[in-house]
Structures are given as C-alpha cells and as structure tokens.
Amino acid sequence: MTEAALPRPFRPQSRWVRSVGLMIFFSRWLQAPLYIGLIIAQIIYVIVFMVELINLGGDVWTSLTVPGDDGGIHVEEAAIMLSVLGLIDVVMIANLLIMVIIGGYETFVSRIRLDGHPDQPEWLSHVNANVLKVKLAMAIVGISSIHLLKTFIEVGDLAARGTSIDSGPRETITGNVYTWDGVLWQVIIHMVFILSAIALAWIDRMSQAGHAAPPTPSPAVVHGPAIAPEPVTALSAAPIRRELAPTASTGIALHLTQLGQLRDAGVVTDAEFVAKKTELLARY
C-alpha cells in the first residue's frame, strides 16, 4: 500500500514537519547568549567584591593608624560587621549566578560532559528543573537573611511605631534611615521567601515520591509463553511426598505395634491381626 493510499491520520510525518521539529529543538541554543551575559555579570560581581574588600581594608587601616579624639585606637566593630555581611551578600549572589548558569544550561540547553571530573559539583549529577528551583529559592532565602541581619544590626533602638521621623534623625552606621513599618515589611517579605522555599521543596519531594512508586503490573498482561500448571504441580508435589513418607512409615509401625500387643494380650486373634495388617499396608 502506497503512502497516498494510507488514511490521513496514519501517514508518516512529512519532511517539512520533521524540519520544523528540529528547528524548534535547536532553538534552545538561543538561550546560550543569556548564560554568557550572566557570566559577564559574574565578572562584574567579582570586581564589586574586590572593591568592597579594598574599602574595608582601607577603613580598618585608617582606624588603626589614625587615633581618635582621646588618642586611642578605635575600630568600629559594627561597621566592619556590616561590611563583611556585604561581602557575604555578594558571594551568595555570585553562588546564585553560578547555579543559574551551570544548572540552567545543563537542564535547558545541553549536557555538560563532566563525568569523572574531580571538580564536578555534587548537585550537578542530579540537577533538574525542580531541584534547580529549590536551590534558587534557598539561595534567595539566604540573601534575604543577610539583608535582614544587616538591618537588625544597623537599626539599633528603633523608635516606637507611629513616631514621626525628625528633620535630623539619628544617623545610623551607613547613614540609612529605618522606620518601624519598613523593618516589619522586610521581616514579612523574608518569611514569604521562606514559605515559598518550603513549598517548592515539598512539591519536589511529592513529585519524586510519585516517580519512585513502582508501577503495579496488570494481571491481564502476560509476557512470554504461557507456563502449563501440570509441571509446577508435579514439582511442588514431589517434596511433599518426600516429607510425608517418613510420617506414613512411622504411623504403620505404630499401628502394627499396637496390634501386636493386642494379639499377645488375647484381645485380637491371629486372623484379625493378619487382616488388619494387610489393610494398613494397602492403605499406605
């Protein structure tokens, strides 16, 4: 039967349809420039980190070499802590970029052939879209935690809610002005990030449990040739007879012993003994 004679739903896919499918499949490479842009952003964050580190070192050096008004050396511990938290914030954002670059490219563009490489990340061997979303959510929670900790260190004794800010508010370490409502909203947003990460992790766990459940085979589906029940019955019956044979022999000997005792006692005659013995031997 020729292709033209086949019904329309059963005709093989035309070359044009296959070409469109291949074009759609290869369109994933359009994301490659996006990941290259993220690599450039990673380089920018490295520069930002080095600038922040140099500024921190300069502030500490100034504190150690320039005495205060009282002639002593004073190092602002809170300012150093905020600077270090800023560096940690930059590192966590850089880690987020790395996970998006490597995990996203591995999941949506092409495989990264790193099997057996000593520097292969542990999470790359089982990365997928769900795992990537959970890791991104956890990274965002970590970044939000750093920002919230910086706020808690800097606000100090925050005025009561509803208190108006003076025209000349008390300066904070970085010069930023915080309000009660602003800090409250920052805490609420941080809790929303945490709940979102927990929800994503729970959904990923449920999906993994669903994929891990083995399918129940249908009793109606039989793979391979049917097996006749007669050989199975014969094989299973053989060991049963072997197990019962010693028991049957013991029963015959017990009955014969009892009959012999009854014959010796005169309860059973010799003819009855012979007849019962023949019956027992014929039964077993």
PDB file of N, CA, C and O in Angstrom, residues 186-250:
ATOM      1  N   GLN A 186      10.055  44.203  55.832  1.00  0.00           N
ATOM      2  CA  GLN A 186      11.224  43.408  55.462  1.00  0.00           C
ATOM      3  C   GLN A 186      11.160  42.022  56.086  1.00  0.00           C
ATOM      4  O   GLN A 186      11.499  41.022  55.442  1.00  0.00           O
ATOM      5  N   VAL A 187      10.705  41.953  57.344  1.00  0.00           N
ATOM      6  CA  VAL A 187      10.547  40.651  58.009  1.00  0.00           C
ATOM      7  C   VAL A 187       9.458  39.834  57.321  1.00  0.00           C
ATOM      8  O   VAL A 187       9.613  38.621  57.092  1.00  0.00           O
ATOM      9  N   ILE A 188       8.343  40.476  56.970  1.00  0.00           N
ATOM     10  CA  ILE A 188       7.246  39.753  56.306  1.00  0.00           C
ATOM     11  C   ILE A 188       7.702  39.197  54.960  1.00  0.00           C
ATOM     12  O   ILE A 188       7.415  38.040  54.612  1.00  0.00           O
ATOM     13  N   ILE A 189       8.413  40.000  54.195  1.00  0.00           N
ATOM     14  CA  ILE A 189       8.904  39.532  52.894  1.00  0.00           C
ATOM     15  C   ILE A 189       9.866  38.365  53.061  1.00  0.00           C
ATOM     16  O   ILE A 189       9.845  37.385  52.301  1.00  0.00           O
ATOM     17  N   HIS A 190      10.710  38.435  54.106  1.00  0.00           N
ATOM     18  CA  HIS A 190      11.629  37.331  54.361  1.00  0.00           C
ATOM     19  C   HIS A 190      10.859  36.050  54.703  1.00  0.00           C
ATOM     20  O   HIS A 190      11.221  34.953  54.225  1.00  0.00           O
ATOM     21  N   MET A 191       9.806  36.143  55.489  1.00  0.00           N
ATOM     22  CA  MET A 191       9.000  34.972  55.815  1.00  0.00           C
ATOM     23  C   MET A 191       8.303  34.415  54.575  1.00  0.00           C
ATOM     24  O   MET A 191       8.152  33.195  54.431  1.00  0.00           O
ATOM     25  N   VAL A 192       7.877  35.288  53.683  1.00  0.00           N
ATOM     26  CA  VAL A 192       7.269  34.819  52.424  1.00  0.00           C
ATOM     27  C   VAL A 192       8.283  34.028  51.608  1.00  0.00           C
ATOM     28  O   VAL A 192       7.960  32.978  51.023  1.00  0.00           O
ATOM     29  N   PHE A 193       9.528  34.488  51.574  1.00  0.00           N
ATOM     30  CA  PHE A 193      10.578  33.747  50.867  1.00  0.00           C
ATOM     31  C   PHE A 193      10.773  32.361  51.486  1.00  0.00           C
ATOM     32  O   PHE A 193      10.924  31.361  50.770  1.00  0.00           O
ATOM     33  N   ILE A 194      10.770  32.294  52.816  1.00  0.00           N
ATOM     34  CA  ILE A 194      10.955  31.010  53.496  1.00  0.00           C
ATOM     35  C   ILE A 194       9.800  30.064  53.170  1.00  0.00           C
ATOM     36  O   ILE A 194      10.001  28.880  52.852  1.00  0.00           O
ATOM     37  N   LEU A 195       8.567  30.551  53.251  1.00  0.00           N
ATOM     38  CA  LEU A 195       7.409  29.701  52.945  1.00  0.00           C
ATOM     39  C   LEU A 195       7.434  29.240  51.492  1.00  0.00           C
ATOM     40  O   LEU A 195       7.072  28.096  51.184  1.00  0.00           O
ATOM     41  N   SER A 196       7.854  30.106  50.594  1.00  0.00           N
ATOM     42  CA  SER A 196       7.944  29.713  49.186  1.00  0.00           C
ATOM     43  C   SER A 196       8.979  28.604  48.998  1.00  0.00           C
ATOM     44  O   SER A 196       8.734  27.645  48.249  1.00  0.00           O
ATOM     45  N   ALA A 197      10.129  28.727  49.675  1.00  0.00           N
ATOM     46  CA  ALA A 197      11.160  27.681  49.559  1.00  0.00           C
ATOM     47  C   ALA A 197      10.657  26.357  50.128  1.00  0.00           C
ATOM     48  O   ALA A 197      10.889  25.288  49.546  1.00  0.00           O
ATOM     49  N   ILE A 198       9.943  26.404  51.261  1.00  0.00           N
ATOM     50  CA  ILE A 198       9.389  25.177  51.843  1.00  0.00           C
ATOM     51  C   ILE A 198       8.362  24.558  50.909  1.00  0.00           C
ATOM     52  O   ILE A 198       8.324  23.330  50.710  1.00  0.00           O
ATOM     53  N   ALA A 199       7.511  25.375  50.302  1.00  0.00           N
ATOM     54  CA  ALA A 199       6.504  24.856  49.377  1.00  0.00           C
ATOM     55  C   ALA A 199       7.151  24.208  48.158  1.00  0.00           C
ATOM     56  O   ALA A 199       6.737  23.122  47.717  1.00  0.00           O
ATOM     57  N   LEU A 200       8.189  24.845  47.600  1.00  0.00           N
ATOM     58  CA  LEU A 200       8.877  24.248  46.447  1.00  0.00           C
ATOM     59  C   LEU A 200       9.544  22.929  46.818  1.00  0.00           C
ATOM     60  O   LEU A 200       9.502  21.962  46.048  1.00  0.00           O
ATOM     61  N   ALA A 201      10.174  22.882  48.013  1.00  0.00           N
ATOM     62  CA  ALA A 201      10.817  21.634  48.449  1.00  0.00           C
ATOM     63  C   ALA A 201       9.788  20.541  48.658  1.00  0.00           C
ATOM     64  O   ALA A 201      10.006  19.375  48.307  1.00  0.00           O
ATOM     65  N   TRP A 202       8.624  20.874  49.206  1.00  0.00           N
ATOM     66  CA  TRP A 202       7.566  19.881  49.428  1.00  0.00           C
ATOM     67  C   TRP A 202       7.022  19.365  48.104  1.00  0.00           C
ATOM     68  O   TRP A 202       6.788  18.169  47.929  1.00  0.00           O
ATOM     69  N   ILE A 203       6.812  20.262  47.149  1.00  0.00           N
ATOM     70  CA  ILE A 203       6.323  19.841  45.831  1.00  0.00           C
ATOM     71  C   ILE A 203       7.340  18.936  45.144  1.00  0.00           C
ATOM     72  O   ILE A 203       6.983  17.915  44.536  1.00  0.00           O
ATOM     73  N   ASP A 204       8.634  19.283  45.257  1.00  0.00           N
ATOM     74  CA  ASP A 204       9.671  18.446  44.655  1.00  0.00           C
ATOM     75  C   ASP A 204       9.715  17.071  45.311  1.00  0.00           C
ATOM     76  O   ASP A 204       9.865  16.048  44.627  1.00  0.00           O
ATOM     77  N   ARG A 205       9.533  17.013  46.625  1.00  0.00           N
ATOM     78  CA  ARG A 205       9.527  15.724  47.316  1.00  0.00           C
ATOM     79  C   ARG A 205       8.328  14.885  46.909  1.00  0.00           C
ATOM     80  O   ARG A 205       8.441  13.670  46.715  1.00  0.00           O
ATOM     81  N   MET A 206       7.169  15.508  46.764  1.00  0.00           N
ATOM     82  CA  MET A 206       5.974  14.774  46.349  1.00  0.00           C
ATOM     83  C   MET A 206       6.140  14.234  44.930  1.00  0.00           C
ATOM     84  O   MET A 206       5.733  13.103  44.638  1.00  0.00           O
ATOM     85  N   SER A 207       6.715  15.019  44.044  1.00  0.00           N
ATOM     86  CA  SER A 207       6.918  14.546  42.677  1.00  0.00           C
ATOM     87  C   SER A 207       7.912  13.397  42.628  1.00  0.00           C
ATOM     88  O   SER A 207       7.739  12.444  41.873  1.00  0.00           O
ATOM     89  N   GLN A 208       8.978  13.460  43.454  1.00  0.00           N
ATOM     90  CA  GLN A 208       9.928  12.363  43.494  1.00  0.00           C
ATOM     91  C   GLN A 208       9.290  11.098  44.054  1.00  0.00           C
ATOM     92  O   GLN A 208       9.565   9.993  43.584  1.00  0.00           O
ATOM     93  N   ALA A 209       8.419  11.249  45.064  1.00  0.00           N
ATOM     94  CA  ALA A 209       7.732  10.080  45.612  1.00  0.00           C
ATOM     95  C   ALA A 209       6.815   9.456  44.572  1.00  0.00           C
ATOM     96  O   ALA A 209       6.673   8.234  44.490  1.00  0.00           O
ATOM     97  N   GLY A 210       6.172  10.295  43.754  1.00  0.00           N
ATOM     98  CA  GLY A 210       5.306   9.762  42.710  1.00  0.00           C
ATOM     99  C   GLY A 210       6.080   9.020  41.643  1.00  0.00           C
ATOM    100  O   GLY A 210       5.642   7.978  41.149  1.00  0.00           O
ATOM    101  N   HIS A 211       7.290   9.518  41.289  1.00  0.00           N
ATOM    102  CA  HIS A 211       8.093   8.832  40.279  1.00  0.00           C
ATOM    103  C   HIS A 211       8.734   7.575  40.846  1.00  0.00           C
ATOM    104  O   HIS A 211       8.988   6.624  40.101  1.00  0.00           O
ATOM    105  N   ALA A 212       8.994   7.556  42.150  1.00  0.00           N
ATOM    106  CA  ALA A 212       9.666   6.398  42.742  1.00  0.00           C
ATOM    107  C   ALA A 212       8.733   5.219  42.937  1.00  0.00           C
ATOM    108  O   ALA A 212       9.186   4.094  43.085  1.00  0.00           O
ATOM    109  N   ALA A 213       7.405   5.443  42.992  1.00  0.00           N
ATOM    110  CA  ALA A 213       6.460   4.361  43.212  1.00  0.00           C
ATOM    111  C   ALA A 213       6.497   3.400  42.029  1.00  0.00           C
ATOM    112  O   ALA A 213       6.299   3.803  40.893  1.00  0.00           O
ATOM    113  N   PRO A 214       6.765   2.095  42.243  1.00  0.00           N
ATOM    114  CA  PRO A 214       6.836   1.157  41.119  1.00  0.00           C
ATOM    115  C   PRO A 214       5.462   0.901  40.555  1.00  0.00           C
ATOM    116  O   PRO A 214       4.471   0.810  41.282  1.00  0.00           O
ATOM    117  N   PRO A 215       5.329   0.787  39.231  1.00  0.00           N
ATOM    118  CA  PRO A 215       4.018   0.528  38.632  1.00  0.00           C
ATOM    119  C   PRO A 215       3.530  -0.868  38.967  1.00  0.00           C
ATOM    120  O   PRO A 215       4.299  -1.831  39.023  1.00  0.00           O
ATOM    121  N   THR A 216       2.238  -1.006  39.212  1.00  0.00           N
ATOM    122  CA  THR A 216       1.623  -2.285  39.532  1.00  0.00           C
ATOM    123  C   THR A 216       1.341  -3.039  38.247  1.00  0.00           C
ATOM    124  O   THR A 216       0.596  -2.542  37.393  1.00  0.00           O
ATOM    125  N   PRO A 217       1.921  -4.201  38.045  1.00  0.00           N
ATOM    126  CA  PRO A 217       1.685  -4.911  36.789  1.00  0.00           C
ATOM    127  C   PRO A 217       0.261  -5.406  36.697  1.00  0.00           C
ATOM    128  O   PRO A 217      -0.346  -5.829  37.675  1.00  0.00           O
ATOM    129  N   SER A 218      -0.288  -5.342  35.518  1.00  0.00           N
ATOM    130  CA  SER A 218      -1.649  -5.789  35.289  1.00  0.00           C
ATOM    131  C   SER A 218      -1.676  -7.300  35.190  1.00  0.00           C
ATOM    132  O   SER A 218      -0.851  -7.899  34.496  1.00  0.00           O
ATOM    133  N   PRO A 219      -2.623  -7.959  35.863  1.00  0.00           N
ATOM    134  CA  PRO A 219      -2.664  -9.420  35.780  1.00  0.00           C
ATOM    135  C   PRO A 219      -3.055  -9.914  34.407  1.00  0.00           C
ATOM    136  O   PRO A 219      -2.813 -11.058  34.062  1.00  0.00           O
ATOM    137  N   ALA A 220      -3.689  -9.055  33.605  1.00  0.00           N
ATOM    138  CA  ALA A 220      -4.122  -9.489  32.282  1.00  0.00           C
ATOM    139  C   ALA A 220      -2.982  -9.543  31.299  1.00  0.00           C
ATOM    140  O   ALA A 220      -3.076 -10.190  30.258  1.00  0.00           O
ATOM    141  N   VAL A 221      -1.861  -8.854  31.573  1.00  0.00           N
ATOM    142  CA  VAL A 221      -0.737  -8.813  30.647  1.00  0.00           C
ATOM    143  C   VAL A 221       0.202  -9.961  30.977  1.00  0.00           C
ATOM    144  O   VAL A 221       0.684 -10.079  32.099  1.00  0.00           O
ATOM    145  N   VAL A 222       0.457 -10.807  30.019  1.00  0.00           N
ATOM    146  CA  VAL A 222       1.334 -11.957  30.194  1.00  0.00           C
ATOM    147  C   VAL A 222       2.497 -11.801  29.232  1.00  0.00           C
ATOM    148  O   VAL A 222       2.294 -11.702  28.021  1.00  0.00           O
ATOM    149  N   HIS A 223       3.703 -11.748  29.754  1.00  0.00           N
ATOM    150  CA  HIS A 223       4.899 -11.603  28.932  1.00  0.00           C
ATOM    151  C   HIS A 223       5.517 -12.978  28.718  1.00  0.00           C
ATOM    152  O   HIS A 223       5.787 -13.694  29.678  1.00  0.00           O
ATOM    153  N   GLY A 224       5.732 -13.346  27.478  1.00  0.00           N
ATOM    154  CA  GLY A 224       6.355 -14.619  27.165  1.00  0.00           C
ATOM    155  C   GLY A 224       5.330 -15.720  27.051  1.00  0.00           C
ATOM    156  O   GLY A 224       4.116 -15.528  27.233  1.00  0.00           O
ATOM    157  N   PRO A 225       5.754 -16.932  26.769  1.00  0.00           N
ATOM    158  CA  PRO A 225       4.815 -18.062  26.604  1.00  0.00           C
ATOM    159  C   PRO A 225       4.187 -18.461  27.921  1.00  0.00           C
ATOM    160  O   PRO A 225       4.770 -18.319  28.988  1.00  0.00           O
ATOM    161  N   ALA A 226       2.959 -18.965  27.806  1.00  0.00           N
ATOM    162  CA  ALA A 226       2.241 -19.408  28.996  1.00  0.00           C
ATOM    163  C   ALA A 226       2.879 -20.658  29.564  1.00  0.00           C
ATOM    164  O   ALA A 226       3.347 -21.536  28.826  1.00  0.00           O
ATOM    165  N   ILE A 227       2.897 -20.800  30.874  1.00  0.00           N
ATOM    166  CA  ILE A 227       3.515 -21.939  31.544  1.00  0.00           C
ATOM    167  C   ILE A 227       2.412 -22.880  31.996  1.00  0.00           C
ATOM    168  O   ILE A 227       1.457 -22.456  32.676  1.00  0.00           O
ATOM    169  N   ALA A 228       2.505 -24.112  31.609  1.00  0.00           N
ATOM    170  CA  ALA A 228       1.472 -25.087  31.963  1.00  0.00           C
ATOM    171  C   ALA A 228       1.524 -25.363  33.450  1.00  0.00           C
ATOM    172  O   ALA A 228       2.595 -25.477  34.039  1.00  0.00           O
ATOM    173  N   PRO A 229       0.362 -25.508  34.117  1.00  0.00           N
ATOM    174  CA  PRO A 229       0.370 -25.730  35.558  1.00  0.00           C
ATOM    175  C   PRO A 229       0.759 -27.126  35.960  1.00  0.00           C
ATOM    176  O   PRO A 229       1.098 -27.374  37.090  1.00  0.00           O
ATOM    177  N   GLU A 230       0.700 -28.128  35.023  1.00  0.00           N
ATOM    178  CA  GLU A 230       0.966 -29.505  35.416  1.00  0.00           C
ATOM    179  C   GLU A 230       2.388 -29.692  35.919  1.00  0.00           C
ATOM    180  O   GLU A 230       2.581 -30.285  36.979  1.00  0.00           O
ATOM    181  N   PRO A 231       3.415 -29.178  35.184  1.00  0.00           N
ATOM    182  CA  PRO A 231       4.773 -29.382  35.723  1.00  0.00           C
ATOM    183  C   PRO A 231       4.998 -28.720  37.067  1.00  0.00           C
ATOM    184  O   PRO A 231       5.696 -29.242  37.912  1.00  0.00           O
ATOM    185  N   VAL A 232       4.369 -27.547  37.267  1.00  0.00           N
ATOM    186  CA  VAL A 232       4.524 -26.866  38.550  1.00  0.00           C
ATOM    187  C   VAL A 232       3.943 -27.702  39.662  1.00  0.00           C
ATOM    188  O   VAL A 232       4.479 -27.843  40.749  1.00  0.00           O
ATOM    189  N   THR A 233       2.760 -28.312  39.383  1.00  0.00           N
ATOM    190  CA  THR A 233       2.114 -29.152  40.392  1.00  0.00           C
ATOM    191  C   THR A 233       2.964 -30.372  40.702  1.00  0.00           C
ATOM    192  O   THR A 233       3.115 -30.769  41.857  1.00  0.00           O
ATOM    193  N   ALA A 234       3.542 -30.923  39.630  1.00  0.00           N
ATOM    194  CA  ALA A 234       4.374 -32.099  39.849  1.00  0.00           C
ATOM    195  C   ALA A 234       5.616 -31.774  40.654  1.00  0.00           C
ATOM    196  O   ALA A 234       6.015 -32.510  41.544  1.00  0.00           O
ATOM    197  N   LEU A 235       6.219 -30.627  40.343  1.00  0.00           N
ATOM    198  CA  LEU A 235       7.420 -30.245  41.067  1.00  0.00           C
ATOM    199  C   LEU A 235       7.137 -29.953  42.516  1.00  0.00           C
ATOM    200  O   LEU A 235       7.918 -30.255  43.398  1.00  0.00           O
ATOM    201  N   SER A 236       5.983 -29.292  42.779  1.00  0.00           N
ATOM    202  CA  SER A 236       5.649 -28.964  44.163  1.00  0.00           C
ATOM    203  C   SER A 236       5.171 -30.161  44.940  1.00  0.00           C
ATOM    204  O   SER A 236       5.245 -30.187  46.160  1.00  0.00           O
ATOM    205  N   ALA A 237       4.633 -31.181  44.242  1.00  0.00           N
ATOM    206  CA  ALA A 237       4.118 -32.341  44.965  1.00  0.00           C
ATOM    207  C   ALA A 237       5.226 -33.281  45.385  1.00  0.00           C
ATOM    208  O   ALA A 237       5.100 -33.999  46.364  1.00  0.00           O
ATOM    209  N   ALA A 238       6.300 -33.286  44.607  1.00  0.00           N
ATOM    210  CA  ALA A 238       7.379 -34.219  44.905  1.00  0.00           C
ATOM    211  C   ALA A 238       7.964 -34.028  46.285  1.00  0.00           C
ATOM    212  O   ALA A 238       8.055 -34.972  47.056  1.00  0.00           O
ATOM    213  N   PRO A 239       8.338 -32.787  46.669  1.00  0.00           N
ATOM    214  CA  PRO A 239       8.891 -32.643  48.026  1.00  0.00           C
ATOM    215  C   PRO A 239       7.881 -32.924  49.103  1.00  0.00           C
ATOM    216  O   PRO A 239       8.233 -33.323  50.192  1.00  0.00           O
ATOM    217  N   ILE A 240       6.560 -32.738  48.809  1.00  0.00           N
ATOM    218  CA  ILE A 240       5.554 -33.034  49.829  1.00  0.00           C
ATOM    219  C   ILE A 240       5.521 -34.514  50.129  1.00  0.00           C
ATOM    220  O   ILE A 240       5.425 -34.951  51.274  1.00  0.00           O
ATOM    221  N   ARG A 241       5.609 -35.353  49.044  1.00  0.00           N
ATOM    222  CA  ARG A 241       5.604 -36.797  49.269  1.00  0.00           C
ATOM    223  C   ARG A 241       6.854 -37.228  50.022  1.00  0.00           C
ATOM    224  O   ARG A 241       6.807 -38.108  50.864  1.00  0.00           O
ATOM    225  N   ARG A 242       7.969 -36.571  49.706  1.00  0.00           N
ATOM    226  CA  ARG A 242       9.193 -36.926  50.425  1.00  0.00           C
ATOM    227  C   ARG A 242       9.082 -36.579  51.898  1.00  0.00           C
ATOM    228  O   ARG A 242       9.627 -37.245  52.749  1.00  0.00           O
ATOM    229  N   GLU A 243       8.367 -35.483  52.188  1.00  0.00           N
ATOM    230  CA  GLU A 243       8.220 -35.094  53.592  1.00  0.00           C
ATOM    231  C   GLU A 243       7.242 -36.003  54.313  1.00  0.00           C
ATOM    232  O   GLU A 243       7.386 -36.288  55.498  1.00  0.00           O
ATOM    233  N   LEU A 244       6.194 -36.483  53.608  1.00  0.00           N
ATOM    234  CA  LEU A 244       5.176 -37.301  54.263  1.00  0.00           C
ATOM    235  C   LEU A 244       5.575 -38.764  54.365  1.00  0.00           C
ATOM    236  O   LEU A 244       4.977 -39.505  55.117  1.00  0.00           O
ATOM    237  N   ALA A 245       6.552 -39.215  53.557  1.00  0.00           N
ATOM    238  CA  ALA A 245       6.918 -40.626  53.563  1.00  0.00           C
ATOM    239  C   ALA A 245       7.395 -41.098  54.920  1.00  0.00           C
ATOM    240  O   ALA A 245       6.925 -42.118  55.418  1.00  0.00           O
ATOM    241  N   PRO A 246       8.301 -40.417  55.603  1.00  0.00           N
ATOM    242  CA  PRO A 246       8.706 -40.877  56.937  1.00  0.00           C
ATOM    243  C   PRO A 246       7.553 -40.890  57.921  1.00  0.00           C
ATOM    244  O   PRO A 246       7.455 -41.783  58.757  1.00  0.00           O
ATOM    245  N   THR A 247       6.628 -39.945  57.824  1.00  0.00           N
ATOM    246  CA  THR A 247       5.490 -39.897  58.737  1.00  0.00           C
ATOM    247  C   THR A 247       4.570 -41.091  58.532  1.00  0.00           C
ATOM    248  O   THR A 247       4.050 -41.690  59.482  1.00  0.00           O
ATOM    249  N   ALA A 248       4.333 -41.471  57.236  1.00  0.00           N
ATOM    250  CA  ALA A 248       3.469 -42.620  56.947  1.00  0.00           C
ATOM    251  C   ALA A 248       4.095 -43.902  57.489  1.00  0.00           C
ATOM    252  O   ALA A 248       3.406 -44.751  58.069  1.00  0.00           O
ATOM    253  N   SER A 249       5.414 -44.054  57.296  1.00  0.00           N
ATOM    254  CA  SER A 249       6.083 -45.259  57.800  1.00  0.00           C
ATOM    255  C   SER A 249       5.988 -45.361  59.300  1.00  0.00           C
ATOM    256  O   SER A 249       5.758 -46.443  59.870  1.00  0.00           O
ATOM    257  N   THR A 250       6.145 -44.228  59.969  1.00  0.00           N
ATOM    258  CA  THR A 250       6.037 -44.221  61.437  1.00  0.00           C
ATOM    259  C   THR A 250       4.638 -44.601  61.878  1.00  0.00           C
ATOM    260  O   THR A 250       4.448 -45.341  62.865  1.00  0.00           O
TER     261      THR A 250
END
